[in-house]
Short mmCIF file of C-alpha atoms in Angstrom, two decimals:
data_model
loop_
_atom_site.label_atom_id
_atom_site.label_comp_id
_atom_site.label_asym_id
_atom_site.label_seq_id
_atom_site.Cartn_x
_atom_site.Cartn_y
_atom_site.Cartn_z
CA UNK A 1154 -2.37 -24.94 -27.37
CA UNK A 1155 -1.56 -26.80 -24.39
CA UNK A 1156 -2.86 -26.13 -20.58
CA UNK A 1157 -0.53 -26.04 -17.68
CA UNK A 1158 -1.95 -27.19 -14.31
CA UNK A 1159 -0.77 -26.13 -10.94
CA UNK A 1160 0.76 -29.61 -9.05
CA UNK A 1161 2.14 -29.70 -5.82
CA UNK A 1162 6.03 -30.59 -5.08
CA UNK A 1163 6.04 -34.38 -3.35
CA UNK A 1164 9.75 -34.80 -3.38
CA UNK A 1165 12.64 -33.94 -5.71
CA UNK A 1166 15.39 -35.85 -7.57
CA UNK A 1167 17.98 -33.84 -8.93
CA UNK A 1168 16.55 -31.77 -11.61
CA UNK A 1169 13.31 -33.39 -11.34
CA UNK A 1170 10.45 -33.54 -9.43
CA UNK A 1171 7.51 -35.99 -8.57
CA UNK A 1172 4.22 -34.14 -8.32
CA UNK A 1173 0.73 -34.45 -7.71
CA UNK A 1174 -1.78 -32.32 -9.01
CA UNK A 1175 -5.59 -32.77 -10.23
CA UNK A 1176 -5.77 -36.74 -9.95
CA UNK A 1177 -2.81 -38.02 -11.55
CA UNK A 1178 0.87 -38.05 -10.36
CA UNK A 1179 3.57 -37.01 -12.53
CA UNK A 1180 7.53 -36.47 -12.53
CA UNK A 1181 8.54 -32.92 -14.09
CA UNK A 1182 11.82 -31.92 -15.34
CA UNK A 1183 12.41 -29.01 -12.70
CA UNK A 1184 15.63 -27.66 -14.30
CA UNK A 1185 14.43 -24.04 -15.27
CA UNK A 1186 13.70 -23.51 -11.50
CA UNK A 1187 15.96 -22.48 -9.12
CA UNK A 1188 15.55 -23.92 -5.97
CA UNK A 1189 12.27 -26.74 -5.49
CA UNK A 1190 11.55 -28.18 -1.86
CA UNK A 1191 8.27 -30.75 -1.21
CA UNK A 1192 5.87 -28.78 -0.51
CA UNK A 1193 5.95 -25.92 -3.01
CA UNK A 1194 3.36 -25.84 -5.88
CA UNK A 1195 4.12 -25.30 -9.67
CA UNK A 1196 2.93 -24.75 -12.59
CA UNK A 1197 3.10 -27.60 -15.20
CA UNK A 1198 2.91 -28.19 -18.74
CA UNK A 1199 4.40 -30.29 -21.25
CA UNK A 1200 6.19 -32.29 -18.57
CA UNK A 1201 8.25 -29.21 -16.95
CA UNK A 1202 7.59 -27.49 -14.10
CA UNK A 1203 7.56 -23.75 -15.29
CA UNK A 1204 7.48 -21.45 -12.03
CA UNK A 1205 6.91 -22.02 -8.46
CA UNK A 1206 3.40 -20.45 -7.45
CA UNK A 1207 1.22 -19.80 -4.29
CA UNK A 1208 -1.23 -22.46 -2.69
CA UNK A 1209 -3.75 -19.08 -3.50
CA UNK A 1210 -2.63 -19.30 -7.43
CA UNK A 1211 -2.88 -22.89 -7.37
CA UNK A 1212 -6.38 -22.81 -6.04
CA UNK A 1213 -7.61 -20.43 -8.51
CA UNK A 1214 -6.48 -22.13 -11.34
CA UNK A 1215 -7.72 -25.39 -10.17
CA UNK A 1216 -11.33 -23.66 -9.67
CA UNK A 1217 -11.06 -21.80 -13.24
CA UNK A 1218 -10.23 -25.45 -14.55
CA UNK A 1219 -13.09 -27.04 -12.70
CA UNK A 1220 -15.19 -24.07 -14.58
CA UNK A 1221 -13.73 -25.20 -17.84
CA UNK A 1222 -14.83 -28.54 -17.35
CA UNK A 1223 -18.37 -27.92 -16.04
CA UNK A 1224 -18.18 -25.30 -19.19
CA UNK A 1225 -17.53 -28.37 -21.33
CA UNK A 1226 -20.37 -30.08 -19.81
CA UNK A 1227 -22.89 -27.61 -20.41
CA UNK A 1228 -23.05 -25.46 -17.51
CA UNK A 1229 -24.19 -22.01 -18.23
CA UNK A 1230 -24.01 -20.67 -14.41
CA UNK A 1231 -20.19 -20.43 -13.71
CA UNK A 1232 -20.05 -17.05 -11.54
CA UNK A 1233 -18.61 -19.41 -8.62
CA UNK A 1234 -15.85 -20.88 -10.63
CA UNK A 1235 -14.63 -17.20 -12.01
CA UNK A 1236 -15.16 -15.38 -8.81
CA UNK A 1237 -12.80 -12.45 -10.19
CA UNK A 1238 -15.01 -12.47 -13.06
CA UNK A 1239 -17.92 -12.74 -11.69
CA UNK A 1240 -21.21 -10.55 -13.20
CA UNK A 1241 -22.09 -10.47 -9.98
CA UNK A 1242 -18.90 -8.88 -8.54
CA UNK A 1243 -18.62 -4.72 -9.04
CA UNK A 1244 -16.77 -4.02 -11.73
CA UNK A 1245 -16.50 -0.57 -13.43
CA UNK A 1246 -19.44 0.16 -16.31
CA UNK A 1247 -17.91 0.58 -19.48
CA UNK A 1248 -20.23 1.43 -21.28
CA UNK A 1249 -19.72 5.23 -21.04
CA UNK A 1250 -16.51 4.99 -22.72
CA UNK A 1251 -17.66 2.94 -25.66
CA UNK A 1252 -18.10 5.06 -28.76
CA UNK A 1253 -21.31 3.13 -29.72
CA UNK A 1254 -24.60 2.39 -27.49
CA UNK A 1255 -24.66 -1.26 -27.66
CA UNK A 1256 -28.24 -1.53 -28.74
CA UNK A 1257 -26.94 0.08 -31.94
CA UNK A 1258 -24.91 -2.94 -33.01
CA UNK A 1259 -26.73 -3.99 -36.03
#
């Protein structure tokens, strides 16, 4: 399994592209996208750039990667790195629809 990173579009050459992205610089084969202009961000893996995304998209990724990587380190408290997924955040109770009460899992 491989993870794609976003990177963000410094200039292109022909069907390629030389991004930035996450500390390192790197130039992508950019020939599955249509149309790439400096400035756009991508997503990345394997050495392609795979679809054009949104400065938005390529911050959340970048955060949820960060949250990997403190993760990795041992961090238990990573609310701020999944926002979305926060336990925190309101999401709907499930538990009502489960067929089980989840003290009864032994």
């Amino acid at each position: 399994m491989c993870i794609g990173i976003p990177m963000h579009v410094i200039e292109v050459d022909g069907a390629f592209a030389w991004c930035e992205g996450r500390g390192r610089r790197e130039r992508l084969n950019a020939l599955l996208l249509e149309e790439l202009s400096p400035g756009d961000w991508v997503y990345a893996t394997l050495g392609q750039a795979r679809e054009i995304i949104t400065p938005q998209l390529a911050d959340e990724i970048n955060l949820a990667l960060d949250g990997l990587a403190a993760a990795m380190q041992g961090e238990t408290n990573l609310d701020a790195y999944f926002p979305v997924f926060s336990t925190t955040s309101k999401l709907p109770d499930i538990a009502p629809s489960l067929p089980f009460k989840p003290e009864q899992t032994a």
